[in-house]
Amino acid sequence: MDIRKKAQIDNDKCTQCGNCVYACPFGAIVDKSFVLDALRLLKKSEGGKNYRVYAAIAPSIASQFNYARIGQVVSGIKSIGFQDVVEVALGADMVALKEAGELAEKGFLTSSCCPAFVRYLKKNFPALAEKVSSNVSPMVEVARLIKRTDPGARVIFV
């Protein structure tokens, strides 16, 4: 095999958005699964005795389980050992509230909710970098909320 014909990812251009996973016609690029890591964390919690593990779910989870109602999905997640389930949309609401104030102050603002978008913007439109919201993503915001409520908690994004 001629190594020069091997496809390579240009890390100078890559924003880690994950589109290559879906675009590769051979299925040669795959996402890393953290399911085993999550299960190990749950096991080490010993049913919440050592620490409590929370699942933070995206609103899109409802479409991933179209054969079940969201209440059933949440019950299933809790049944495997999670302390509670929190929707990341709550973090999105919290971020939107903070960004409204920042937008009023700056007059023009781009979202910081997607790390891949922020990397794309900084690599391709560096003049706009100062216009990226200083707020964290909804995932980070909801994790911080859980940690404020339960300082010993562990958060897994499902």
PDB file of C-alpha atoms in Angstrom:
ATOM      1  CA  MET A   1       0.000   0.000   0.000  1.00  0.00           C
ATOM      2  CA  ASP A   2       1.315   3.423  -0.942  1.00  0.00           C
ATOM      3  CA  ILE A   3       1.334   5.510   2.271  1.00  0.00           C
ATOM      4  CA  ARG A   4       1.099   8.701   0.224  1.00  0.00           C
ATOM      5  CA  LYS A   5      -2.453   7.760  -0.779  1.00  0.00           C
ATOM      6  CA  LYS A   6      -3.562   7.225   2.798  1.00  0.00           C
ATOM      7  CA  ALA A   7      -6.156   9.769   3.900  1.00  0.00           C
ATOM      8  CA  GLN A   8      -4.999  12.055   6.665  1.00  0.00           C
ATOM      9  CA  ILE A   9      -6.739  14.624   8.797  1.00  0.00           C
ATOM     10  CA  ASP A  10      -5.190  18.080   8.572  1.00  0.00           C
ATOM     11  CA  ASN A  11      -5.087  19.075  12.248  1.00  0.00           C
ATOM     12  CA  ASP A  12      -4.443  22.696  11.301  1.00  0.00           C
ATOM     13  CA  LYS A  13      -7.898  22.790   9.708  1.00  0.00           C
ATOM     14  CA  CYS A  14      -9.714  20.249  11.882  1.00  0.00           C
ATOM     15  CA  THR A  15     -12.229  21.692  14.339  1.00  0.00           C
ATOM     16  CA  GLN A  16     -13.096  18.313  15.905  1.00  0.00           C
ATOM     17  CA  CYS A  17     -16.730  18.648  14.837  1.00  0.00           C
ATOM     18  CA  GLY A  18     -17.120  14.947  14.059  1.00  0.00           C
ATOM     19  CA  ASN A  19     -18.394  15.353  10.508  1.00  0.00           C
ATOM     20  CA  CYS A  20     -15.578  13.145   9.234  1.00  0.00           C
ATOM     21  CA  VAL A  21     -17.142  10.223  11.108  1.00  0.00           C
ATOM     22  CA  TYR A  22     -20.267  10.521   8.962  1.00  0.00           C
ATOM     23  CA  ALA A  23     -18.511  11.595   5.757  1.00  0.00           C
ATOM     24  CA  CYS A  24     -16.018   8.719   5.560  1.00  0.00           C
ATOM     25  CA  PRO A  25     -17.402   6.289   2.962  1.00  0.00           C
ATOM     26  CA  PHE A  26     -15.448   3.382   4.480  1.00  0.00           C
ATOM     27  CA  GLY A  27     -16.394   3.819   8.138  1.00  0.00           C
ATOM     28  CA  ALA A  28     -12.708   4.126   8.975  1.00  0.00           C
ATOM     29  CA  ILE A  29     -13.250   6.979  11.433  1.00  0.00           C
ATOM     30  CA  VAL A  30     -15.267   6.277  14.559  1.00  0.00           C
ATOM     31  CA  ASP A  31     -16.283   8.147  17.677  1.00  0.00           C
ATOM     32  CA  LYS A  32     -14.724   6.988  20.917  1.00  0.00           C
ATOM     33  CA  SER A  33     -17.332   5.468  23.173  1.00  0.00           C
ATOM     34  CA  PHE A  34     -17.260   6.311  26.864  1.00  0.00           C
ATOM     35  CA  VAL A  35     -19.924   3.767  27.837  1.00  0.00           C
ATOM     36  CA  LEU A  36     -17.431   1.539  29.656  1.00  0.00           C
ATOM     37  CA  ASP A  37     -15.958   4.541  31.482  1.00  0.00           C
ATOM     38  CA  ALA A  38     -19.467   5.530  32.597  1.00  0.00           C
ATOM     39  CA  LEU A  39     -20.243   2.009  33.787  1.00  0.00           C
ATOM     40  CA  ARG A  40     -16.956   1.856  35.734  1.00  0.00           C
ATOM     41  CA  LEU A  41     -17.767   5.183  37.381  1.00  0.00           C
ATOM     42  CA  LEU A  42     -21.219   3.906  38.350  1.00  0.00           C
ATOM     43  CA  LYS A  43     -19.756   0.676  39.716  1.00  0.00           C
ATOM     44  CA  LYS A  44     -17.137   2.517  41.800  1.00  0.00           C
ATOM     45  CA  SER A  45     -19.861   4.741  43.262  1.00  0.00           C
ATOM     46  CA  GLU A  46     -21.244   1.612  44.932  1.00  0.00           C
ATOM     47  CA  GLY A  47     -24.845   2.664  44.536  1.00  0.00           C
ATOM     48  CA  GLY A  48     -24.145   6.239  45.588  1.00  0.00           C
ATOM     49  CA  LYS A  49     -22.233   5.325  48.773  1.00  0.00           C
ATOM     50  CA  ASN A  50     -18.905   6.779  47.562  1.00  0.00           C
ATOM     51  CA  TYR A  51     -20.346   9.569  45.413  1.00  0.00           C
ATOM     52  CA  ARG A  52     -23.462  10.246  43.390  1.00  0.00           C
ATOM     53  CA  VAL A  53     -23.444  10.047  39.589  1.00  0.00           C
ATOM     54  CA  TYR A  54     -25.786  12.267  37.581  1.00  0.00           C
ATOM     55  CA  ALA A  55     -26.717  11.817  33.933  1.00  0.00           C
ATOM     56  CA  ALA A  56     -26.957  15.009  31.903  1.00  0.00           C
ATOM     57  CA  ILE A  57     -29.046  14.328  28.824  1.00  0.00           C
ATOM     58  CA  ALA A  58     -29.441  16.265  25.600  1.00  0.00           C
ATOM     59  CA  PRO A  59     -32.979  17.068  24.447  1.00  0.00           C
ATOM     60  CA  SER A  60     -32.289  14.916  21.378  1.00  0.00           C
ATOM     61  CA  ILE A  61     -32.288  11.797  23.550  1.00  0.00           C
ATOM     62  CA  ALA A  62     -36.054  11.562  23.056  1.00  0.00           C
ATOM     63  CA  SER A  63     -35.567  10.913  19.323  1.00  0.00           C
ATOM     64  CA  GLN A  64     -32.947   8.244  19.972  1.00  0.00           C
ATOM     65  CA  PHE A  65     -35.502   6.134  21.829  1.00  0.00           C
ATOM     66  CA  ASN A  66     -38.579   6.630  19.643  1.00  0.00           C
ATOM     67  CA  TYR A  67     -40.057   3.391  20.968  1.00  0.00           C
ATOM     68  CA  ALA A  68     -40.191   4.736  24.536  1.00  0.00           C
ATOM     69  CA  ARG A  69     -41.486   7.848  26.245  1.00  0.00           C
ATOM     70  CA  ILE A  70     -38.882  10.150  27.801  1.00  0.00           C
ATOM     71  CA  GLY A  71     -40.118   9.204  31.286  1.00  0.00           C
ATOM     72  CA  GLN A  72     -39.303   5.580  30.520  1.00  0.00           C
ATOM     73  CA  VAL A  73     -35.829   6.541  29.301  1.00  0.00           C
ATOM     74  CA  VAL A  74     -35.182   8.562  32.465  1.00  0.00           C
ATOM     75  CA  SER A  75     -36.435   5.669  34.623  1.00  0.00           C
ATOM     76  CA  GLY A  76     -34.116   3.314  32.756  1.00  0.00           C
ATOM     77  CA  ILE A  77     -31.137   5.610  33.281  1.00  0.00           C
ATOM     78  CA  LYS A  78     -31.889   5.854  37.008  1.00  0.00           C
ATOM     79  CA  SER A  79     -32.360   2.095  37.269  1.00  0.00           C
ATOM     80  CA  ILE A  80     -28.747   1.433  36.278  1.00  0.00           C
ATOM     81  CA  GLY A  81     -27.478   3.517  39.177  1.00  0.00           C
ATOM     82  CA  PHE A  82     -27.634   7.207  38.328  1.00  0.00           C
ATOM     83  CA  GLN A  83     -28.692   9.461  41.196  1.00  0.00           C
ATOM     84  CA  ASP A  84     -30.719  11.702  38.928  1.00  0.00           C
ATOM     85  CA  VAL A  85     -31.109  12.874  35.350  1.00  0.00           C
ATOM     86  CA  VAL A  86     -30.786  16.538  34.369  1.00  0.00           C
ATOM     87  CA  GLU A  87     -31.543  17.894  30.917  1.00  0.00           C
ATOM     88  CA  VAL A  88     -28.780  19.981  29.327  1.00  0.00           C
ATOM     89  CA  ALA A  89     -31.508  22.279  27.969  1.00  0.00           C
ATOM     90  CA  LEU A  90     -31.585  23.759  31.480  1.00  0.00           C
ATOM     91  CA  GLY A  91     -27.953  24.768  30.951  1.00  0.00           C
ATOM     92  CA  ALA A  92     -28.906  26.262  27.580  1.00  0.00           C
ATOM     93  CA  ASP A  93     -31.509  28.448  29.280  1.00  0.00           C
ATOM     94  CA  MET A  94     -28.941  29.553  31.856  1.00  0.00           C
ATOM     95  CA  VAL A  95     -26.404  30.389  29.126  1.00  0.00           C
ATOM     96  CA  ALA A  96     -29.004  32.272  27.069  1.00  0.00           C
ATOM     97  CA  LEU A  97     -29.806  34.463  30.053  1.00  0.00           C
ATOM     98  CA  LYS A  98     -26.123  35.293  30.586  1.00  0.00           C
ATOM     99  CA  GLU A  99     -25.513  35.823  26.863  1.00  0.00           C
ATOM    100  CA  ALA A 100     -28.389  38.299  26.666  1.00  0.00           C
ATOM    101  CA  GLY A 101     -26.516  40.575  29.052  1.00  0.00           C
ATOM    102  CA  GLU A 102     -23.252  40.118  27.194  1.00  0.00           C
ATOM    103  CA  LEU A 103     -24.966  40.814  23.854  1.00  0.00           C
ATOM    104  CA  ALA A 104     -26.431  44.046  25.195  1.00  0.00           C
ATOM    105  CA  GLU A 105     -22.926  45.051  26.290  1.00  0.00           C
ATOM    106  CA  LYS A 106     -21.012  44.058  23.128  1.00  0.00           C
ATOM    107  CA  GLY A 107     -23.638  44.669  20.450  1.00  0.00           C
ATOM    108  CA  PHE A 108     -22.504  41.668  18.391  1.00  0.00           C
ATOM    109  CA  LEU A 109     -21.869  38.209  19.716  1.00  0.00           C
ATOM    110  CA  THR A 110     -21.366  34.672  18.455  1.00  0.00           C
ATOM    111  CA  SER A 111     -22.229  31.599  20.438  1.00  0.00           C
ATOM    112  CA  SER A 112     -19.730  29.721  22.542  1.00  0.00           C
ATOM    113  CA  CYS A 113     -22.070  26.747  23.024  1.00  0.00           C
ATOM    114  CA  CYS A 114     -20.303  24.493  20.524  1.00  0.00           C
ATOM    115  CA  PRO A 115     -16.542  23.990  20.986  1.00  0.00           C
ATOM    116  CA  ALA A 116     -16.189  22.898  17.342  1.00  0.00           C
ATOM    117  CA  PHE A 117     -17.856  26.127  16.170  1.00  0.00           C
ATOM    118  CA  VAL A 118     -15.544  28.216  18.363  1.00  0.00           C
ATOM    119  CA  ARG A 119     -12.475  26.389  16.959  1.00  0.00           C
ATOM    120  CA  TYR A 120     -13.805  26.831  13.412  1.00  0.00           C
ATOM    121  CA  LEU A 121     -14.362  30.539  13.941  1.00  0.00           C
ATOM    122  CA  LYS A 122     -10.944  31.109  15.539  1.00  0.00           C
ATOM    123  CA  LYS A 123      -9.120  29.174  12.800  1.00  0.00           C
ATOM    124  CA  ASN A 124     -10.991  30.626   9.836  1.00  0.00           C
ATOM    125  CA  PHE A 125     -12.172  34.040  11.032  1.00  0.00           C
ATOM    126  CA  PRO A 126      -9.666  35.146  13.700  1.00  0.00           C
ATOM    127  CA  ALA A 127     -10.959  38.734  13.596  1.00  0.00           C
ATOM    128  CA  LEU A 128     -14.231  37.460  15.092  1.00  0.00           C
ATOM    129  CA  ALA A 129     -12.534  35.685  18.010  1.00  0.00           C
ATOM    130  CA  GLU A 130     -13.169  38.631  20.331  1.00  0.00           C
ATOM    131  CA  LYS A 131     -16.874  38.406  19.504  1.00  0.00           C
ATOM    132  CA  VAL A 132     -17.229  34.843  20.822  1.00  0.00           C
ATOM    133  CA  SER A 133     -19.335  34.782  23.956  1.00  0.00           C
ATOM    134  CA  SER A 134     -17.321  34.408  27.128  1.00  0.00           C
ATOM    135  CA  ASN A 135     -19.956  32.081  28.546  1.00  0.00           C
ATOM    136  CA  VAL A 136     -19.397  28.366  28.936  1.00  0.00           C
ATOM    137  CA  SER A 137     -21.379  25.761  27.022  1.00  0.00           C
ATOM    138  CA  PRO A 138     -24.747  24.511  28.313  1.00  0.00           C
ATOM    139  CA  MET A 139     -23.069  21.215  29.234  1.00  0.00           C
ATOM    140  CA  VAL A 140     -20.545  22.973  31.448  1.00  0.00           C
ATOM    141  CA  GLU A 141     -23.225  25.237  32.929  1.00  0.00           C
ATOM    142  CA  VAL A 142     -25.467  22.327  33.922  1.00  0.00           C
ATOM    143  CA  ALA A 143     -22.482  20.382  35.325  1.00  0.00           C
ATOM    144  CA  ARG A 144     -21.551  23.396  37.457  1.00  0.00           C
ATOM    145  CA  LEU A 145     -25.138  23.628  38.701  1.00  0.00           C
ATOM    146  CA  ILE A 146     -25.103  19.963  39.719  1.00  0.00           C
ATOM    147  CA  LYS A 147     -21.734  20.431  41.455  1.00  0.00           C
ATOM    148  CA  ARG A 148     -23.019  23.473  43.367  1.00  0.00           C
ATOM    149  CA  THR A 149     -26.019  21.451  44.508  1.00  0.00           C
ATOM    150  CA  ASP A 150     -24.027  18.283  45.234  1.00  0.00           C
ATOM    151  CA  PRO A 151     -20.285  19.063  45.553  1.00  0.00           C
ATOM    152  CA  GLY A 152     -19.231  15.404  45.562  1.00  0.00           C
ATOM    153  CA  ALA A 153     -21.222  14.556  42.443  1.00  0.00           C
ATOM    154  CA  ARG A 154     -19.886  13.109  39.221  1.00  0.00           C
ATOM    155  CA  VAL A 155     -21.598  14.107  35.968  1.00  0.00           C
ATOM    156  CA  ILE A 156     -21.840  11.988  32.836  1.00  0.00           C
ATOM    157  CA  PHE A 157     -23.210  13.393  29.587  1.00  0.00           C
ATOM    158  CA  VAL A 158     -25.494  10.875  27.932  1.00  0.00           C
TER     159      VAL A 158
END
